[in-house]
Short mmCIF file of C-alpha atoms in Angstrom, two decimals:
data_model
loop_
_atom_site.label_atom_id
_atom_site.label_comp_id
_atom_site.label_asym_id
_atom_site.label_seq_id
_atom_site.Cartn_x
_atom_site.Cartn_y
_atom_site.Cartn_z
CA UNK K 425 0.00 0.00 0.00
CA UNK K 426 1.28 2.98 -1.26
CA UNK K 427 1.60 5.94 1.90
CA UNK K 428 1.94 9.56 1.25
CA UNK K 429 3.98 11.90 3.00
CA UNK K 430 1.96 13.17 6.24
CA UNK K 431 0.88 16.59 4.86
CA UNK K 432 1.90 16.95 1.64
CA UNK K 433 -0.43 18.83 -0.71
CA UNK K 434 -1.95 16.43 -3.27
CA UNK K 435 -1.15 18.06 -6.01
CA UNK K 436 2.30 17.53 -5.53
CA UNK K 437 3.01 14.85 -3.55
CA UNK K 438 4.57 12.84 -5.88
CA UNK K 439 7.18 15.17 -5.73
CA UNK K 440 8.47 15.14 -2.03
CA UNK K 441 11.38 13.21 -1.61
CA UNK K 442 11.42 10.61 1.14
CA UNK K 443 12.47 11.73 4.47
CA UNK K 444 16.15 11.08 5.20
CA UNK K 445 16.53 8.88 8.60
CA UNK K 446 19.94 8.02 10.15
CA UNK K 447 20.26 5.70 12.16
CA UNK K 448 22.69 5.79 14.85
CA UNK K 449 23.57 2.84 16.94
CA UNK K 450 26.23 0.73 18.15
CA UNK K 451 24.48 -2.61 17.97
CA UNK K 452 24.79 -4.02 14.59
CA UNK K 453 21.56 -6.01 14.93
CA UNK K 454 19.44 -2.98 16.13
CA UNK K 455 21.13 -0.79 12.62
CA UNK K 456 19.75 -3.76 11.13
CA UNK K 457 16.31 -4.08 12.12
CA UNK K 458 15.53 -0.30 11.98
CA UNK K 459 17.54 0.19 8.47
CA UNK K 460 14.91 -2.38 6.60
CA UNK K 461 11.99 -1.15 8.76
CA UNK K 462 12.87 2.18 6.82
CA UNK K 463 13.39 0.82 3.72
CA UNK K 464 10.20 -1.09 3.64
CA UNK K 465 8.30 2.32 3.86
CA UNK K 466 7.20 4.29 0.71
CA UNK K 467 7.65 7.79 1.97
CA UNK K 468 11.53 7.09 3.89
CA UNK K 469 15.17 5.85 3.10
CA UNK K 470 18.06 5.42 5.14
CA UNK K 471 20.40 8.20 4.49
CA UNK K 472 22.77 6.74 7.01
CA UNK K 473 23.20 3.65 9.12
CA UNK K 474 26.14 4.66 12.03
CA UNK K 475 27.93 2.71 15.21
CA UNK K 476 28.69 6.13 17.18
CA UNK K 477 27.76 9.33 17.81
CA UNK K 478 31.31 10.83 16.79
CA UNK K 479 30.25 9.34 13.03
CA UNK K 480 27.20 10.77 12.94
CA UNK K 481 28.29 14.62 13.89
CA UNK K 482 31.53 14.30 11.42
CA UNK K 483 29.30 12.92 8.45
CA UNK K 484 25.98 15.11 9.30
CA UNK K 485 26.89 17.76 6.72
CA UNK K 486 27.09 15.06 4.06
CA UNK K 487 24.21 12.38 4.93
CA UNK K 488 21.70 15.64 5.00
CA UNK K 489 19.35 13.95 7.31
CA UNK K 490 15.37 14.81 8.35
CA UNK K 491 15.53 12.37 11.32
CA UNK K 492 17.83 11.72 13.44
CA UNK K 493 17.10 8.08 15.41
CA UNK K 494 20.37 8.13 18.08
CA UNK K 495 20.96 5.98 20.78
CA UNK K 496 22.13 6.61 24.34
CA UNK K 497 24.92 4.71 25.11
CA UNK K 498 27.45 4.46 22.41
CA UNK K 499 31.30 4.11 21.92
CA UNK K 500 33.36 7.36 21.25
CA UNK K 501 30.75 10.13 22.28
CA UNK K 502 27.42 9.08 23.57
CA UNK K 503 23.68 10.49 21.96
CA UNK K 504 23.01 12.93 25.00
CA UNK K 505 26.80 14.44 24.51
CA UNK K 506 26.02 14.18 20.16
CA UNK K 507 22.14 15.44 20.12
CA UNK K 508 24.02 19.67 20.88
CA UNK K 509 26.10 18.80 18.64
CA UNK K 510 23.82 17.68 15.28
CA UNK K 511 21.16 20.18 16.67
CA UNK K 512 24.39 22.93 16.41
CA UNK K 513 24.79 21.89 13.00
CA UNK K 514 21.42 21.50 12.00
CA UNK K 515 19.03 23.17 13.83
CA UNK K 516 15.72 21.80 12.55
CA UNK K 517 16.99 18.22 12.71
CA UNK K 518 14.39 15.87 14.10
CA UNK K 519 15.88 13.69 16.55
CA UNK K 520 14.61 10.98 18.47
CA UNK K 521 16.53 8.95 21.21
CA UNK K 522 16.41 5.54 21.67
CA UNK K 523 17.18 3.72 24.75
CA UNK K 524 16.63 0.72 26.71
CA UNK K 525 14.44 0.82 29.75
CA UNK K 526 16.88 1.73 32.83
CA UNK K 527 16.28 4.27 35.13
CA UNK K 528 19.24 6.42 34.17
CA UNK K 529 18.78 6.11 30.37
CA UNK K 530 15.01 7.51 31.30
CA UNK K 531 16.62 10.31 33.52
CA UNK K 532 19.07 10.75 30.23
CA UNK K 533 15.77 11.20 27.81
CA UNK K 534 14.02 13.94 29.84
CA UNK K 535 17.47 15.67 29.61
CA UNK K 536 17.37 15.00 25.86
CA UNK K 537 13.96 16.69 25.55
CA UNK K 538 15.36 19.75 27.78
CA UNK K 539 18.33 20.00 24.80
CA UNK K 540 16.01 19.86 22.00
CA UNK K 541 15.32 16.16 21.16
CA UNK K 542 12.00 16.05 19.44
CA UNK K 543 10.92 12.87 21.27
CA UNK K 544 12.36 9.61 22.59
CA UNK K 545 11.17 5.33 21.83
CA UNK K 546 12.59 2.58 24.53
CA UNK K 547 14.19 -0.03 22.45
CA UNK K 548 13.05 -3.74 23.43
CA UNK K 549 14.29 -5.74 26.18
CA UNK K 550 14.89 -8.13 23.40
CA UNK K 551 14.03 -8.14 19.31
CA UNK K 552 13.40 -11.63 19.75
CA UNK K 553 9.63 -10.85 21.30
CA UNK K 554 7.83 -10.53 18.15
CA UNK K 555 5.28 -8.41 20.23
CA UNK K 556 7.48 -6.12 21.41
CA UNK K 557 9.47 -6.28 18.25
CA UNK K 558 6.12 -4.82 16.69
CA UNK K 559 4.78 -2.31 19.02
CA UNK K 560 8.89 -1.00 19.16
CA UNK K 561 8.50 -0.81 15.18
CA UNK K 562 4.97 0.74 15.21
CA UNK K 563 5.73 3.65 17.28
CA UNK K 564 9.38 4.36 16.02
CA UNK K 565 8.03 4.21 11.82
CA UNK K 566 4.61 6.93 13.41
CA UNK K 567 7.02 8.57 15.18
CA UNK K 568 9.59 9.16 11.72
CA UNK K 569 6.45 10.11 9.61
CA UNK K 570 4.71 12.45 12.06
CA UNK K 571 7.87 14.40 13.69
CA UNK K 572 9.41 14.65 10.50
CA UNK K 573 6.78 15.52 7.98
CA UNK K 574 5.77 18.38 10.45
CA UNK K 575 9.30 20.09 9.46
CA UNK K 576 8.79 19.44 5.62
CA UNK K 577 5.57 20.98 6.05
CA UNK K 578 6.79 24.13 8.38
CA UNK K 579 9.55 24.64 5.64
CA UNK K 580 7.04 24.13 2.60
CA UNK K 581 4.27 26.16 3.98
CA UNK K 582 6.28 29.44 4.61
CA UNK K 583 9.78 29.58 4.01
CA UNK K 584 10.49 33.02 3.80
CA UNK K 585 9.22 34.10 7.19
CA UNK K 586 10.44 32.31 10.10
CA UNK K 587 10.62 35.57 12.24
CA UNK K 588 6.58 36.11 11.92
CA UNK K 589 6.63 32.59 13.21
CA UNK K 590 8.77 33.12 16.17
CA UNK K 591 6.86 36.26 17.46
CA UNK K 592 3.44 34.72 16.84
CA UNK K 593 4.55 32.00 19.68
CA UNK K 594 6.27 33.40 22.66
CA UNK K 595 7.00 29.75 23.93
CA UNK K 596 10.56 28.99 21.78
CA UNK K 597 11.75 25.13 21.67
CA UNK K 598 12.43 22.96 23.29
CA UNK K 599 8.81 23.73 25.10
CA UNK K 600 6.96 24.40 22.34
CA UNK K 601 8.51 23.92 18.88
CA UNK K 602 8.60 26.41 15.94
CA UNK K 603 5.11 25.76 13.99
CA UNK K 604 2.98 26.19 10.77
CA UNK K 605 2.14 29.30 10.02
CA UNK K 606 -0.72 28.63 7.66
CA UNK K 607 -3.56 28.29 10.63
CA UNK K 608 -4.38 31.54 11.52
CA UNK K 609 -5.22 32.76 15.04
CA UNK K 610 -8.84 33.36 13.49
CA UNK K 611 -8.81 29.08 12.05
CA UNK K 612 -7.97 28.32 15.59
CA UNK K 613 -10.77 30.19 17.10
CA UNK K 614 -13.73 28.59 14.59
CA UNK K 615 -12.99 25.36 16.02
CA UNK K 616 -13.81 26.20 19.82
CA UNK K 617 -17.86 26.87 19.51
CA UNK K 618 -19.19 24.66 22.11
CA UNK K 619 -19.88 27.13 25.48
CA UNK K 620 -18.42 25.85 28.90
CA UNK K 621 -20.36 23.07 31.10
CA UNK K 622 -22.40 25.07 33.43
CA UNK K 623 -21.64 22.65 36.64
CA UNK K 624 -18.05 24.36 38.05
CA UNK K 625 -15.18 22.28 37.51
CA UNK K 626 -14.42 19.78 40.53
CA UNK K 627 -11.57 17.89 38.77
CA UNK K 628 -8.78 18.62 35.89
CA UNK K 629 -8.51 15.37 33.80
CA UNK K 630 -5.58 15.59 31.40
CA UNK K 631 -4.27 13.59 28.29
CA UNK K 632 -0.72 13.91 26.28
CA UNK K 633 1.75 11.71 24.31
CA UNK K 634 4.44 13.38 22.05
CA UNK K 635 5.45 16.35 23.45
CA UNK K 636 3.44 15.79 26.54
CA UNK K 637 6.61 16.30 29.28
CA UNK K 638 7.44 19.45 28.47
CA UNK K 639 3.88 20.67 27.83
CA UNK K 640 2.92 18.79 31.34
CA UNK K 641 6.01 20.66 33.27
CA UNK K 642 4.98 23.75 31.51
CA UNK K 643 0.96 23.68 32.96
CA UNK K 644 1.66 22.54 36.52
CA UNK K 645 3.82 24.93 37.25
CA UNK K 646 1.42 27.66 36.54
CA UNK K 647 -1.74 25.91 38.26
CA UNK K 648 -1.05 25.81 42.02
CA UNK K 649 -4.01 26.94 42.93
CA UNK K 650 -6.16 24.58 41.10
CA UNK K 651 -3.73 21.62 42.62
CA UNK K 652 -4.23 22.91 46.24
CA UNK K 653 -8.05 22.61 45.49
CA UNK K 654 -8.95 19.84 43.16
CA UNK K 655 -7.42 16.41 42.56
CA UNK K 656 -5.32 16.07 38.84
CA UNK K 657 -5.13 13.03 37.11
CA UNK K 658 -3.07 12.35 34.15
CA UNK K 659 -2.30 10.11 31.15
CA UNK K 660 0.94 10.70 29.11
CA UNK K 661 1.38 8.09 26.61
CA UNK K 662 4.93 6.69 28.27
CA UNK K 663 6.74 3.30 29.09
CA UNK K 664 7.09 2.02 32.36
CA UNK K 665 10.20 3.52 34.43
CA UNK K 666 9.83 7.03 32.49
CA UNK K 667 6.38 7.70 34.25
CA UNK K 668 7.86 7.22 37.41
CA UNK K 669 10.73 9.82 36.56
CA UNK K 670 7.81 12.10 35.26
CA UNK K 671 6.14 12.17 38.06
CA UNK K 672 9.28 13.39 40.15
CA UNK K 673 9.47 16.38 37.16
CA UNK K 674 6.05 17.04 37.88
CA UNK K 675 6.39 17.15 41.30
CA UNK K 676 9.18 19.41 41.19
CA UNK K 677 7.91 21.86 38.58
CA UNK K 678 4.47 21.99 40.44
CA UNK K 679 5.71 21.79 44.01
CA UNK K 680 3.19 19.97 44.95
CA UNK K 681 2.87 15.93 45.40
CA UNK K 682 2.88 14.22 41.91
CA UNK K 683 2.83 9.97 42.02
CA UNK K 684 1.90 7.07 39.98
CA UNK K 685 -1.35 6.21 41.12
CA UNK K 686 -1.95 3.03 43.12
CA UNK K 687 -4.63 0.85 42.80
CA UNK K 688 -7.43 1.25 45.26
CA UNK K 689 -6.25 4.56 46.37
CA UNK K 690 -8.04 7.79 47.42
CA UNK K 691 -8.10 10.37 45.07
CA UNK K 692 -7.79 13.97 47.03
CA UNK K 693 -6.94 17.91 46.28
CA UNK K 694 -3.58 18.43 46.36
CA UNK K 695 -2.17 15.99 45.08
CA UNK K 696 -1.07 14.70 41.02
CA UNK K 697 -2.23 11.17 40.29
CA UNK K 698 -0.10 9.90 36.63
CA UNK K 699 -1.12 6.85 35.02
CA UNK K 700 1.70 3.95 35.63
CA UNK K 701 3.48 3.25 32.18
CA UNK K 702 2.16 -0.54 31.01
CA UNK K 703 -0.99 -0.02 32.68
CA UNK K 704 -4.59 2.14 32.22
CA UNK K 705 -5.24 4.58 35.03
CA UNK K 706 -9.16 4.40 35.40
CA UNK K 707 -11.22 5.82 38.69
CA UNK K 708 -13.75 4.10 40.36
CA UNK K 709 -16.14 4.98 43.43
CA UNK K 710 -15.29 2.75 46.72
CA UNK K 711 -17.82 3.47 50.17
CA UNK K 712 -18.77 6.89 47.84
CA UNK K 713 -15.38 8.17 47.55
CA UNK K 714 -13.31 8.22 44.07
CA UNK K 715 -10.31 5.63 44.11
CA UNK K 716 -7.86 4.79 41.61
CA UNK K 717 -8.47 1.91 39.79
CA UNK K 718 -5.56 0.42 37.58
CA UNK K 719 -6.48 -1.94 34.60
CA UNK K 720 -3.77 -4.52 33.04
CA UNK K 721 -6.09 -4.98 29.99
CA UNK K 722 -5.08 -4.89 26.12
CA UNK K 723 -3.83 -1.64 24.84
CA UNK K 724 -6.71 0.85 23.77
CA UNK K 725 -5.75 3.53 20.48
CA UNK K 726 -2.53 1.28 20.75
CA UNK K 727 -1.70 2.50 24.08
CA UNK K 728 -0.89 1.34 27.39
CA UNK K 729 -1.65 3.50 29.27
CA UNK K 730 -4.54 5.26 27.67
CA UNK K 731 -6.43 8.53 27.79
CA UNK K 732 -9.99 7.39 26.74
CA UNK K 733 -10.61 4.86 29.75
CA UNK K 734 -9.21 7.45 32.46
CA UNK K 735 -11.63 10.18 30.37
CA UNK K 736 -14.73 7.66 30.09
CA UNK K 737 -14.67 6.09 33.75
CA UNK K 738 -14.14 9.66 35.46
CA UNK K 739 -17.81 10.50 34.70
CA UNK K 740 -19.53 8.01 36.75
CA UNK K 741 -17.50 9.60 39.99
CA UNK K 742 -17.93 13.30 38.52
CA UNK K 743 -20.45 13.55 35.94
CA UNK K 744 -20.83 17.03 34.71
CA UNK K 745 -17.96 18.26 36.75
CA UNK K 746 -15.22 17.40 35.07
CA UNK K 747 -12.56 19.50 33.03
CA UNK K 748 -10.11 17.52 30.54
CA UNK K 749 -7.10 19.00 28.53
CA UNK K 750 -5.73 17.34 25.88
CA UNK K 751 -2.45 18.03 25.13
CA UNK K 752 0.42 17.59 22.42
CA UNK K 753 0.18 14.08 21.02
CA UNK K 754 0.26 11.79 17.81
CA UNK K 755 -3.59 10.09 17.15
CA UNK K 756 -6.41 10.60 18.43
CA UNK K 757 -6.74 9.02 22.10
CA UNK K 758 -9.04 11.29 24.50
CA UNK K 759 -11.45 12.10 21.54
CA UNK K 760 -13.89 9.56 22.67
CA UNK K 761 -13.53 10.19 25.93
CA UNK K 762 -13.77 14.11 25.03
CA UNK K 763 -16.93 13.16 23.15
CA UNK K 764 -18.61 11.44 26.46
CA UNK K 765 -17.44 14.32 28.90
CA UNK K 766 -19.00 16.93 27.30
CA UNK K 767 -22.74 14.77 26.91
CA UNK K 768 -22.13 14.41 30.20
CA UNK K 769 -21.81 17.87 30.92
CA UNK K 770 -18.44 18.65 31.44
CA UNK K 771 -15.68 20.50 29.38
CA UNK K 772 -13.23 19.81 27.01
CA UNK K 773 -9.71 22.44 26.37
CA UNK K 774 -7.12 21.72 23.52
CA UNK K 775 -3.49 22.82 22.83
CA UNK K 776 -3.63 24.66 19.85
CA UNK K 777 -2.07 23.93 16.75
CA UNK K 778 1.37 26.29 16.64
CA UNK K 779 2.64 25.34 20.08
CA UNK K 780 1.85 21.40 19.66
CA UNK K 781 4.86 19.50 18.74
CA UNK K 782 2.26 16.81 17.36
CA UNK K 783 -1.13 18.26 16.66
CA UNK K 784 -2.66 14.65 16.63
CA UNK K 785 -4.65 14.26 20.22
CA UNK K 786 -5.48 17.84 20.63
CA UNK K 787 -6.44 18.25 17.01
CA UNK K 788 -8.64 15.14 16.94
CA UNK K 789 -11.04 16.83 19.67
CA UNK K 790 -10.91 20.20 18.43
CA UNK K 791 -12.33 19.10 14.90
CA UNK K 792 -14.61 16.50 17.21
CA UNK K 793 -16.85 20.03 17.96
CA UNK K 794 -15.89 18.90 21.84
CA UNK K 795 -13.94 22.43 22.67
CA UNK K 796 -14.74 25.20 24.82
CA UNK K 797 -11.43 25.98 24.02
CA UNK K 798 -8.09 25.84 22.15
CA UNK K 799 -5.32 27.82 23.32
CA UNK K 800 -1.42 28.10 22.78
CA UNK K 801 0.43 26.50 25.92
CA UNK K 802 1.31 29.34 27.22
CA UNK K 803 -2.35 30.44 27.97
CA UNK K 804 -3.52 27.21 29.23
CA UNK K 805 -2.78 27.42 32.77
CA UNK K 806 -4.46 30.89 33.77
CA UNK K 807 -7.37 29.93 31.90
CA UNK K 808 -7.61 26.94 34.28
CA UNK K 809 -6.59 28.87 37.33
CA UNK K 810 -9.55 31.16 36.24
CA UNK K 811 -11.93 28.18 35.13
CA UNK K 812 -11.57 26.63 38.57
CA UNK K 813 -11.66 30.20 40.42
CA UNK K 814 -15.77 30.33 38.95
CA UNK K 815 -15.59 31.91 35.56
CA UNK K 816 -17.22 30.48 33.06
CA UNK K 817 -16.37 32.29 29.98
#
């Protein structure tokens, strides 16, 4: 089957070249398995297949990559000492680190996304699991196509002004990355027509995948007061291991208690409940009180964890009084669950377009007709400090 660039303008599709991917890693097997992965797609080629990260900053000028796949831990210089180096020499290089699933390699990735990394995969335990052989290839091949047709189309759609660009989005990467500037403020705006629930908010419900940790870091730290008041749950599409990290960043960007939530318990103001990587973070009612309520069941929008069953079960405990935010994300997980919040009375918010990395999730419920609102990161938080506080405009 025959798959067009992500994008591209039909009329002349046919001429995009594929996007360029090098792949950099010191196991000769992993090169291996990526490289025809690549090569079995339509729309990308391997420009490059290289053992260190040393190879891969001399040769950069000469491969010309659009994606950048680089592992951690490598011979000669390592990917977190390489990624300011390739980003130095070319700054719109995608690049996404790979690494097994250790604590410290997780602590390494958030660093990565701090330096400019565009996203991160954990590489199998083993290739020899065909199901994790699969899900590994699934996300890493969406993850190519998505990050890096969003920079063919930023550099297609207006090449000649990248300072308009800059000022229109006062968030600079690596928060919020440069974006299109073919969606007007005014495009944005059309999509949010649905009026806010009229029941007051008791809970903030939020969803994010690809781009999510930086977005995440970026809202708690403006929302105290809502924390302080109202429990926050959260699903960021993440492995095991790096949720646990996460929650420590959110913690310490909120300053207020962030965990994985634990099955069977309480959910209570002031505190940030994330959804344990491998496994869906529902809520549940126990003796009339909410409770978490973790779920080992098959992956739902190919995710584990997921943002539809936390949005879905959170309106037999809350009904009508829910708020959800869907954040930066490949796909479409939360639109469902956006879809069932609002019949049940609640609201829905989405990250706008130019300050998504991936404007997959958020986009999904703002073409749904589920928004009260979508807004650029950096307004998000006030408007939910103010949402909470009463208003309801």
């Amino acid at each position: 089957m025959s798959v067009a660039l992500a994008g591209s303008p039909a009329t002349n599709s046919a001429q995009y070249e594929p996007l360029r991917v090098m792949i950099v890693d010191d196991s000769v097997v992993i090169r291996g398995l990526i490289s025809r992965w690549v090569e079995a797609e339509p729309d990308m080629v391997v420009a490059a297949s290289l053992r260190t990260g040393l190879d891969a900053v001399n040769q950069l000028e000469r491969v010309k990559p659009d994606v950048a796949v680089l592992d951690i831990e490598m011979p000669e210089l390592d990917g977190i000492s390489a990624l300011p180096q390739l980003l130095a020499k070319k700054r719109d290089l995608v690049v996404i680190m790979a690494s097994t699933l250790t604590r410290r390699n997780a602590e390494i990735s958030f660093k990565a996304l701090s330096l400019g990394a565009a996203d991160y995969i954990p590489k199998p335990e083993t290739t020899r699991e065909p199901q994790a052989a699969d899900i590994f290839k699934h996300d890493l091949l969406q993850k190519i196509r998505s990050l890096g047709g969003r920079v063919r189309r930023r550099a297609s759609a207006a090449p000649a002004a990248p300072v308009i660009e800059r000022v229109r989005d006062p968030h600079p990467a690596p928060l919020a990355p440069a974006a299109h500037t073919h969606h007007t403020v005014a495009s944005q705006a059309a999509l949010a027509k649905r009026s806010f629930g009229p029941t007051a908010p008791r809970v903030l419900l939020i969803g994010s995948s690809t781009g999510g940790p930086q977005a995440l870091m970026a809202v708690v730290a403006e929302i105290g007061p809502v924390i302080d008041r109202f429990p926050v749950l959260i699903t960021q599409h993440m492995p095991p291991t790096f949720t646990t990290i996460l929650a420590e960043h959110l913690a310490r960007a909120s300053r207020r208690p962030a965990h994985e939530g634990i099955d069977g318990e309480a959910i209570k103001p002031g505190n940030i409940y994330l959804a344990p990587g491998g496994k869906h973070m529902r809520v549940a009612k126990q003796g009339g009180s909410p409770v978490i309520a973790l779920d080992d069941g098959p992956p739902v929008n190919f995710c584990k964890p997921a943002v539809d069953p936390l949005f879905m079960s959170a309106i037999d405990v809350w009904q009508g009084g829910i708020l959800a935010l869907v954040l930066t994300g490949m796909g479409s997980d939360g639109m469902r669950g956006g879809k069932d919040i609002v019949a049940a009375g609640g609201s829905v918010i989405a990250q706008d377009e130019a300050s998504s990395v991936v404007w997959g999730m958020p986009g999904a419920v703002a073409n749904a007709g589920v928004c009260a609102a979508v807004l650029p990161l950096n307004q998000i938080g006030s408007k939910l400090v103010r949402l909470f506080a009463g208003d309801r405009s």
